[in-house]
Short mmCIF file of C-alpha atoms in Angstrom, two decimals:
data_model
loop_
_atom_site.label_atom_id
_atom_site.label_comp_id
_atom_site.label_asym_id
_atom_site.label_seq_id
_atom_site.Cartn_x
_atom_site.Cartn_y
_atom_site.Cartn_z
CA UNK A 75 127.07 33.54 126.50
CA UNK A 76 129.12 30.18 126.28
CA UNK A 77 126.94 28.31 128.31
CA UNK A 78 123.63 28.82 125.99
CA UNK A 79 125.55 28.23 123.22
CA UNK A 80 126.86 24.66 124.13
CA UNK A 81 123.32 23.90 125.12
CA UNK A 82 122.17 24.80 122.07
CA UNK A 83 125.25 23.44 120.13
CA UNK A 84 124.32 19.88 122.24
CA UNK A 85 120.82 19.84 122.28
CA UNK A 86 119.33 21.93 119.73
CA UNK A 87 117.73 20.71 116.36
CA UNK A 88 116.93 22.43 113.21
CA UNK A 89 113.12 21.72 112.32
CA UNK A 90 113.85 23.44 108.75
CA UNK A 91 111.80 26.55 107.95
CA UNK A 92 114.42 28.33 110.00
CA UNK A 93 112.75 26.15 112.97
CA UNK A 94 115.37 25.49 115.86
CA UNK A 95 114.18 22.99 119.02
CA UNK A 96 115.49 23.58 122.20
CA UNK A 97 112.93 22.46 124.31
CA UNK A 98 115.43 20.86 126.46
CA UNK A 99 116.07 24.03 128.16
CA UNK A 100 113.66 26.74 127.27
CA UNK A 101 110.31 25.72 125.52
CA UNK A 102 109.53 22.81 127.23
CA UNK A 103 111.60 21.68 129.50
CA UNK A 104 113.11 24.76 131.85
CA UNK A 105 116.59 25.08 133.59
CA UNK A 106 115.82 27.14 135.86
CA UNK A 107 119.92 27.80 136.73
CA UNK A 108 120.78 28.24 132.98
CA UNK A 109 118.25 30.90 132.67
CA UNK A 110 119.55 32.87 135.94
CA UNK A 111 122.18 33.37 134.19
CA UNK A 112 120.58 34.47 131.13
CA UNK A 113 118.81 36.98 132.97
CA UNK A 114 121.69 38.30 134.88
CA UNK A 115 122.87 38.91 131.82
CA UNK A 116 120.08 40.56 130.21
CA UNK A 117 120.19 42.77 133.75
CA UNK A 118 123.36 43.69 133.63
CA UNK A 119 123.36 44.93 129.77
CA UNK A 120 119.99 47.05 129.98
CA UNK A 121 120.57 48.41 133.51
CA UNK A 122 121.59 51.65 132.40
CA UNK A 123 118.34 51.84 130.39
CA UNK A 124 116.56 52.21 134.26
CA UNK A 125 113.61 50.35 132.72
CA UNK A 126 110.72 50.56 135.13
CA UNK A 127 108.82 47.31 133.49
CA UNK A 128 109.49 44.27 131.33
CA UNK A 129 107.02 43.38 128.73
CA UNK A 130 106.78 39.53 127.73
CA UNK A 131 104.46 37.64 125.47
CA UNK A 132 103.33 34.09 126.78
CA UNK A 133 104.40 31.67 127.00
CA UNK A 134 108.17 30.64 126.53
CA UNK A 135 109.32 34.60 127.04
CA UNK A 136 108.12 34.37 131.08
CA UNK A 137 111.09 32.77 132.78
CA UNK A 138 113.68 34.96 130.64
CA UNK A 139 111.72 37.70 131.48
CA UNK A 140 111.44 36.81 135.46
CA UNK A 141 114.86 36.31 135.51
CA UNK A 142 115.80 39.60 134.14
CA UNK A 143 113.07 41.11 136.48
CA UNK A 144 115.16 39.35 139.30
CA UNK A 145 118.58 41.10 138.35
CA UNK A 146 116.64 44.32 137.65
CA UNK A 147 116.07 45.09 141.31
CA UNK A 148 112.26 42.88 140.87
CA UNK A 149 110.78 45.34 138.77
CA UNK A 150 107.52 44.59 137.44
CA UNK A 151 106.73 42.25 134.17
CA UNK A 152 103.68 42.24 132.38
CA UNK A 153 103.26 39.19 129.67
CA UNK A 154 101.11 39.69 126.85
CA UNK A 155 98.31 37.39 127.03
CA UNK A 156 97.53 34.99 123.55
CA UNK A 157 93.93 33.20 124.43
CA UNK A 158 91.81 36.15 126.51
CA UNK A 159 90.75 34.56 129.98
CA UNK A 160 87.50 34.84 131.85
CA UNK A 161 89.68 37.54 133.89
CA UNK A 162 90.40 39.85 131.62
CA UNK A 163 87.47 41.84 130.88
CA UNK A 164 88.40 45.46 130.58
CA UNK A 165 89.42 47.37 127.74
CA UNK A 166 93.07 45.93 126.44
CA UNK A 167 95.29 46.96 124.22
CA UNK A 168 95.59 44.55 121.45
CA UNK A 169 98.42 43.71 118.30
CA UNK A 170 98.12 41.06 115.77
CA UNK A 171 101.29 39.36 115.18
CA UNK A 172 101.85 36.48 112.24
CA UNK A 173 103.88 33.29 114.33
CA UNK A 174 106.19 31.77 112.84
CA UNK A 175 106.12 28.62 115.28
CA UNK A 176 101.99 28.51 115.07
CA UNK A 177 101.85 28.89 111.69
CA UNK A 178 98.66 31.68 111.89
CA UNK A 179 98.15 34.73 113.32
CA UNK A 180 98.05 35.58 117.16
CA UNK A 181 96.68 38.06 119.10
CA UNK A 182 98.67 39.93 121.88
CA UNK A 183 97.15 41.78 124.32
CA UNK A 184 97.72 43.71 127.65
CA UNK A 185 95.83 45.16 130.13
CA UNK A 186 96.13 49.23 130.35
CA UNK A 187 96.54 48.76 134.13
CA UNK A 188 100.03 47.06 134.07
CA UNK A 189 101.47 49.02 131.32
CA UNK A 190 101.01 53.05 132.21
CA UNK A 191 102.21 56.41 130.54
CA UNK A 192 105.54 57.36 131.08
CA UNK A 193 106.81 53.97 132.03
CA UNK A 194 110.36 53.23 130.66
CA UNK A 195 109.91 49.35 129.31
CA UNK A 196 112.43 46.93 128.44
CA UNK A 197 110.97 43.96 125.67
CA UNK A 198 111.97 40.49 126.84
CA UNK A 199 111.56 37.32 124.69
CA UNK A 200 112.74 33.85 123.67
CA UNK A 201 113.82 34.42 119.81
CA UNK A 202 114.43 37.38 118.01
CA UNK A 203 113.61 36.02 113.91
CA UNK A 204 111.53 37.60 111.27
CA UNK A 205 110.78 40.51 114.54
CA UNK A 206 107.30 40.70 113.92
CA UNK A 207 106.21 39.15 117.86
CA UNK A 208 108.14 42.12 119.13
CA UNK A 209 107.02 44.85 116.54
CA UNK A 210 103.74 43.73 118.24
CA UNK A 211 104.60 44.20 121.84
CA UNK A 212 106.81 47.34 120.86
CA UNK A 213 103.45 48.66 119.25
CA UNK A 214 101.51 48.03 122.54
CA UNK A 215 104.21 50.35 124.53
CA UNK A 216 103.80 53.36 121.88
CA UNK A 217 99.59 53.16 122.32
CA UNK A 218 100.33 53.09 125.86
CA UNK A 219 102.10 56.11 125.97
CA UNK A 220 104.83 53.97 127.59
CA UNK A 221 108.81 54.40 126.41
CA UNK A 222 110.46 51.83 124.96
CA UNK A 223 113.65 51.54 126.35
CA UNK A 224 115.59 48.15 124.40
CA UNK A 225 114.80 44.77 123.41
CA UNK A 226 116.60 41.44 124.84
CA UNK A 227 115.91 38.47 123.30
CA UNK A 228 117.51 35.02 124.92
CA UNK A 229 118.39 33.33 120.59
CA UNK A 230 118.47 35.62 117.91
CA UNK A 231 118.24 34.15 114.21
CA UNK A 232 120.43 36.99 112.52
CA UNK A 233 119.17 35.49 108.96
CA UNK A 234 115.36 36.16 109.56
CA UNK A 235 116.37 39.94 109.14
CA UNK A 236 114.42 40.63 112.09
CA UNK A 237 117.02 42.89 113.49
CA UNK A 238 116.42 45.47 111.25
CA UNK A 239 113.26 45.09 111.15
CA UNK A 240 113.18 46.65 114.84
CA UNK A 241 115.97 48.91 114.07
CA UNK A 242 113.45 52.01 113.51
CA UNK A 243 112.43 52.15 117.12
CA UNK A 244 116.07 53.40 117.60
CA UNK A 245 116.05 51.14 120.96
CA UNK A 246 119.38 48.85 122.11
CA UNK A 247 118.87 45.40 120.94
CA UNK A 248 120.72 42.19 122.25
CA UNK A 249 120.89 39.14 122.12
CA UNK A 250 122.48 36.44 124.53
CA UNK A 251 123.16 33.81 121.45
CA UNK A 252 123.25 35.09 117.74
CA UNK A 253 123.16 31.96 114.99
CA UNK A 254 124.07 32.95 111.70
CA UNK A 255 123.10 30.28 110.03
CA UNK A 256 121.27 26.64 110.27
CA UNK A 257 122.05 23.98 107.37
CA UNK A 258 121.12 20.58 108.01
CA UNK A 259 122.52 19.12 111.89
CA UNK A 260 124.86 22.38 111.71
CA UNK A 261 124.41 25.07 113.40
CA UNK A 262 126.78 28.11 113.28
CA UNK A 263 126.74 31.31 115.72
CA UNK A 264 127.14 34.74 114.02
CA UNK A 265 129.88 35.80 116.34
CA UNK B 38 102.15 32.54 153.51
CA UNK B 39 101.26 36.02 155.30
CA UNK B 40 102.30 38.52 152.32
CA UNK B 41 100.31 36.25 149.91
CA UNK B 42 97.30 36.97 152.00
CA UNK B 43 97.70 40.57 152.10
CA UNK B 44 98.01 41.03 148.63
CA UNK B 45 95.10 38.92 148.25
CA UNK B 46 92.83 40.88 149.94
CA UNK B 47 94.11 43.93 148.58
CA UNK B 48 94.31 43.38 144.96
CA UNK B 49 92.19 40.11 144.77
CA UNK B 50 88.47 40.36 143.08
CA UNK B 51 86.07 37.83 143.40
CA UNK B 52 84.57 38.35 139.74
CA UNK B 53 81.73 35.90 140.73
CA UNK B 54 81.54 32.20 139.81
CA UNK B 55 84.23 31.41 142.08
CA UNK B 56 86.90 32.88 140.16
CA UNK B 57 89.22 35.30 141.94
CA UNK B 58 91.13 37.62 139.84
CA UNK B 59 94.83 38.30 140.80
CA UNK B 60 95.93 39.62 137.73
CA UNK B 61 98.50 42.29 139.52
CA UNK B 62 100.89 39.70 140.86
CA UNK B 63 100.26 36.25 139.23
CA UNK B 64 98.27 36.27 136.40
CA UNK B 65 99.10 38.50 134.17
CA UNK B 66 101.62 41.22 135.69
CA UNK B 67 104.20 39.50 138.11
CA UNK B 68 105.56 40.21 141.13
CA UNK B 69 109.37 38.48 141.29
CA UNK B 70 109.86 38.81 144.44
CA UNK B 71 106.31 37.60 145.86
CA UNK B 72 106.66 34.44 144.01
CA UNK B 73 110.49 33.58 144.78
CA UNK B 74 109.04 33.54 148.17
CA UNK B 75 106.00 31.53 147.54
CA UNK B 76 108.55 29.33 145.68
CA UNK B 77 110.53 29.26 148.43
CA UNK B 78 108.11 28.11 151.27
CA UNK B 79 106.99 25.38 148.32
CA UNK B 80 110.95 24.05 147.98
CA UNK B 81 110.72 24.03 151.85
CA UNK B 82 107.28 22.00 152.22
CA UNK B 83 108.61 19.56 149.88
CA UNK B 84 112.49 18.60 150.27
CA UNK B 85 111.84 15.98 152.53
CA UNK B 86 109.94 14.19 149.42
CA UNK B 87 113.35 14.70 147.20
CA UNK B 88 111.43 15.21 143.92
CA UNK B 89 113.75 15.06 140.65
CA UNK B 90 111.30 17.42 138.76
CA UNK B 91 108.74 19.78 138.88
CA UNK B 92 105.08 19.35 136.35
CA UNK B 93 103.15 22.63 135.87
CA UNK B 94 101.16 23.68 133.09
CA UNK B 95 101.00 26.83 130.93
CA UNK B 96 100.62 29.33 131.58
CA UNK B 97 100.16 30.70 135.17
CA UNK B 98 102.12 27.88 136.83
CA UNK B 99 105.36 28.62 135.24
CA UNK B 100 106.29 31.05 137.31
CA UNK B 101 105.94 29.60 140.90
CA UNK B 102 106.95 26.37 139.79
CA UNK B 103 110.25 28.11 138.11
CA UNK B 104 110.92 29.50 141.85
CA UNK B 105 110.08 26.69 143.64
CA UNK B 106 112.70 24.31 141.57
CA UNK B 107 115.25 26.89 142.29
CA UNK B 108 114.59 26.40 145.67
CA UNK B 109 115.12 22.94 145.08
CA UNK B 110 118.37 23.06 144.20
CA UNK B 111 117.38 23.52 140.18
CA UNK B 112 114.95 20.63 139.95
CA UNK B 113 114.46 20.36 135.99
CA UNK B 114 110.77 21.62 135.61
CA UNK B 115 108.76 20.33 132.20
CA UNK B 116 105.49 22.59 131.66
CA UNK B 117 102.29 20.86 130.07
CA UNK B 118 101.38 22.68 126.72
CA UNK B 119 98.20 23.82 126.41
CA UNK B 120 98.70 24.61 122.22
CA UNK B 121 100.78 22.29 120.07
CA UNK B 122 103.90 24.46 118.79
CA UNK B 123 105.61 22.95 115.76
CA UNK B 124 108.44 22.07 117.63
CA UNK B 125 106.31 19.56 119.41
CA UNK B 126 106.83 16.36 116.30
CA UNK B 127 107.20 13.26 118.12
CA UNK B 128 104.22 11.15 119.94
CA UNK B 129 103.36 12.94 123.96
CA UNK B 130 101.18 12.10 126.84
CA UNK B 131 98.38 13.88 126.16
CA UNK B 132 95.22 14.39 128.45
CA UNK B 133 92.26 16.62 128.61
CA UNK B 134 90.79 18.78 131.39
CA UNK B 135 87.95 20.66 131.41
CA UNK B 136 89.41 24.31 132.46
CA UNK B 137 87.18 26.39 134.86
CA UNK B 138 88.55 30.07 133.37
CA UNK B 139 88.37 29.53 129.69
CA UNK B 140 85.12 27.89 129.54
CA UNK B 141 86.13 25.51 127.46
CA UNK B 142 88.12 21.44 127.66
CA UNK B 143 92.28 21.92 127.39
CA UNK B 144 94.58 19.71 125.99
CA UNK B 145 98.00 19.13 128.53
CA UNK B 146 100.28 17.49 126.28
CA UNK B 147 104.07 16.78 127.72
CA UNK B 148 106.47 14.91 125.79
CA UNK B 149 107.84 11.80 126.80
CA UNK B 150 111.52 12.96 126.57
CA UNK B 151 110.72 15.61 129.66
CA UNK B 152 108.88 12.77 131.76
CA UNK B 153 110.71 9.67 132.49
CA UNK B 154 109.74 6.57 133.84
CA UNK B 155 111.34 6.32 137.60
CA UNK B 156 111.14 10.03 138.20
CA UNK B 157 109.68 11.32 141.54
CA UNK B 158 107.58 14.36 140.10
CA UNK B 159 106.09 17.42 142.39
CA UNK B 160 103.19 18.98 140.53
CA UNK B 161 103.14 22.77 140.94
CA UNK B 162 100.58 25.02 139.59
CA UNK B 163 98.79 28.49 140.30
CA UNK B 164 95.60 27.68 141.71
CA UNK B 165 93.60 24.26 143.13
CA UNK B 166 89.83 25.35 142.16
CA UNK B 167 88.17 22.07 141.14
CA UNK B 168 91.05 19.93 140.52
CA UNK B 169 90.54 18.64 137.43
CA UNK B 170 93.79 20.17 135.89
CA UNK B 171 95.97 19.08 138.49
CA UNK B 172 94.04 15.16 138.04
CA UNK B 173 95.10 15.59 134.29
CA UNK B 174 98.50 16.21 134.80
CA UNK B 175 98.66 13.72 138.02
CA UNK B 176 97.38 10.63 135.14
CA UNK B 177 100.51 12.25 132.80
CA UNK B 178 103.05 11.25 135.34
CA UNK B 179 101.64 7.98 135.94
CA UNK B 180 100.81 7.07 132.42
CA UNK B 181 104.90 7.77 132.08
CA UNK B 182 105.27 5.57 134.78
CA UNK B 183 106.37 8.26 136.80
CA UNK B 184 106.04 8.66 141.03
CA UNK B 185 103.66 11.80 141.88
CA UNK B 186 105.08 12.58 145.33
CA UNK B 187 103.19 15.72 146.01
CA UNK B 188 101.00 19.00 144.94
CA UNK B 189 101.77 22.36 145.78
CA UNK B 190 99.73 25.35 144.55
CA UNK B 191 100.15 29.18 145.18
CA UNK B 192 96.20 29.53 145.85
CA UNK B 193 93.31 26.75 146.73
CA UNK B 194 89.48 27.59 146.66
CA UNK B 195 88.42 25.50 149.00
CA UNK B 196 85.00 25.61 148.29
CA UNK B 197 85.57 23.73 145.06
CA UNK B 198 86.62 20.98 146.59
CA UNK B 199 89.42 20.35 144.96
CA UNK B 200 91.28 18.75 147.47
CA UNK B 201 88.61 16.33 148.13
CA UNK B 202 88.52 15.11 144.33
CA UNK B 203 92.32 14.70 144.65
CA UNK B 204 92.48 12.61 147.64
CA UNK B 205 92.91 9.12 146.10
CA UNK B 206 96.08 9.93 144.82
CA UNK B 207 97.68 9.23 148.31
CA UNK B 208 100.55 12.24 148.49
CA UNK B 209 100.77 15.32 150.38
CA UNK B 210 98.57 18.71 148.63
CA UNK B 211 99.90 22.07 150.46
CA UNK B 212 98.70 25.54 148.90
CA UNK B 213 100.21 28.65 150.22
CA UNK B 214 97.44 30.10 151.23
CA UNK B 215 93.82 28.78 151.51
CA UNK B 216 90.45 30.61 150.63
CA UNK B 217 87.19 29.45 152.60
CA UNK B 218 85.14 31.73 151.16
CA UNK B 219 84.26 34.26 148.68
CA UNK B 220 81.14 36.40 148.92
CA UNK B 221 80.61 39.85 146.94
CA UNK B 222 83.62 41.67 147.89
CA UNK B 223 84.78 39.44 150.86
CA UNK B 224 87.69 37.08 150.66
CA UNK B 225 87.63 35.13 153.87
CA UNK B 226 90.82 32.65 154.05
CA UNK B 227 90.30 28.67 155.38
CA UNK B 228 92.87 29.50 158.02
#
């Protein structure tokens, strides 16, 4: 999408370590219209999927997420939870997934009532880069006996490899922005 | 709000303690289209105080405060962090509240970039229990120099007296829908 690009292209900055900032629109600070349109977008490419559920990990993959929810007809969303609250205190299904931005492990996990058998579920997140956040989630939809149905993420880092590193759950993956490559202040889209 | 109520007493549990558990709409699965609404009536209850951005904190305020700058003609919103990401470098406003569902103090840290001096700020934020979250984040926007021109929340406990404790601040608190009491498995709303 041109318009996240030239955000990014404007505002983002490379941390090194394959780190990009843009907390100017999405990790920090929201824009609430810019993301709309992200998640029109993200509705209008998996609609033919019929997902029945989005599954999100907290806390930057929420407002993509709810915005795709919004263009999907307000189907459900369910975000992963990363620090258990006082209000979760059934049985959960739980992943372990190494963070690139945290620098440590974190701990995903989902309550079995808002992710059931049978549901068709579409995997919504900020970045796609090494994968490994969304191997976690996708995990959490196989134990729940739940179909996974494609994965939309709003940046992808095509040289983290994290593509096909998803590739064997034989799902649709897309991304709105693809960067090819960071080096130094530049940084080039893969297409 | 009507529909907030109803889906409060028919998926809300009082899990003792004071702490309510809506887990199938707000805070954990979400329901879209219940919060645009809620985020609606919040834009509505505070146009007349022509905020230029909206102050929530992660994790469960993103949501309604996402809807409610929408409804405010795209308001940018800036959410507290509760957990430093390495993207967050540079010095922030950083305060500490103790939090009444994880049993333990958080850190709210927003960086100055996302919080300008001059600004009229809303707060928006899932629930008003206690208030000591929403006094943390109300001593962010004034230690940026900042104008705090009102609170809006989706849920207040009234019998934490909350409100009360925020008082001094001198602006307008609205919550969408009010709870007097909570006793085994009776909800009973303040009006």
């Amino acid at each position: 999408m041109h318009a996240l690009k030239e955000r990014i292209l404007a505002e983002g900055s490379n941390l090194g370590s394959g780190i990009l900032k843009i907390d100017s629109f999405l990790n920090h600070q929201l824009d609430v219209d810019l993301l709309e349109r992200i998640g029109n977008e993200i509705g209008a490419l998996f609609v033919s999927e019929q997902p029945d559920r989005i599954l999100t990990a907290e806390v930057s993959g929420i407002i993509p997420a709810a915005m795709a929810a919004k263009a999907l007809a307000n189907i459900p969303i369910v975000y992963a939870r990363k620090h258990k609250p006082v209000t979760m205190s059934e049985p959960v299904f739980i992943e372990v997934a190494p963070s690139h931005t945290k620098g440590s492990e974190v701990n995903l996990m989902v309550s079995p009532e808002f992710l059931r058998s049978g549901e068709r579920v579409l995997i919504v997140d900020d970045f796609l880069a090494s994968g490994q956040t969304i191997e976690a989630l996708a995990r959490i939809v196989q134990n729940a006996g739940a179909t996974l149905v494609g994965i939309a993420v709003v940046v992808e880092k095509t040289f983290e490899g994290g593509r096909s590193f998803l590739e064997h759950w034989g799902v649709p993956i897309q991304a709105i922005a693809r960067i090819g490559a960071m080096e130094g202040h530049n940084i080039v889209f893969a297409d």
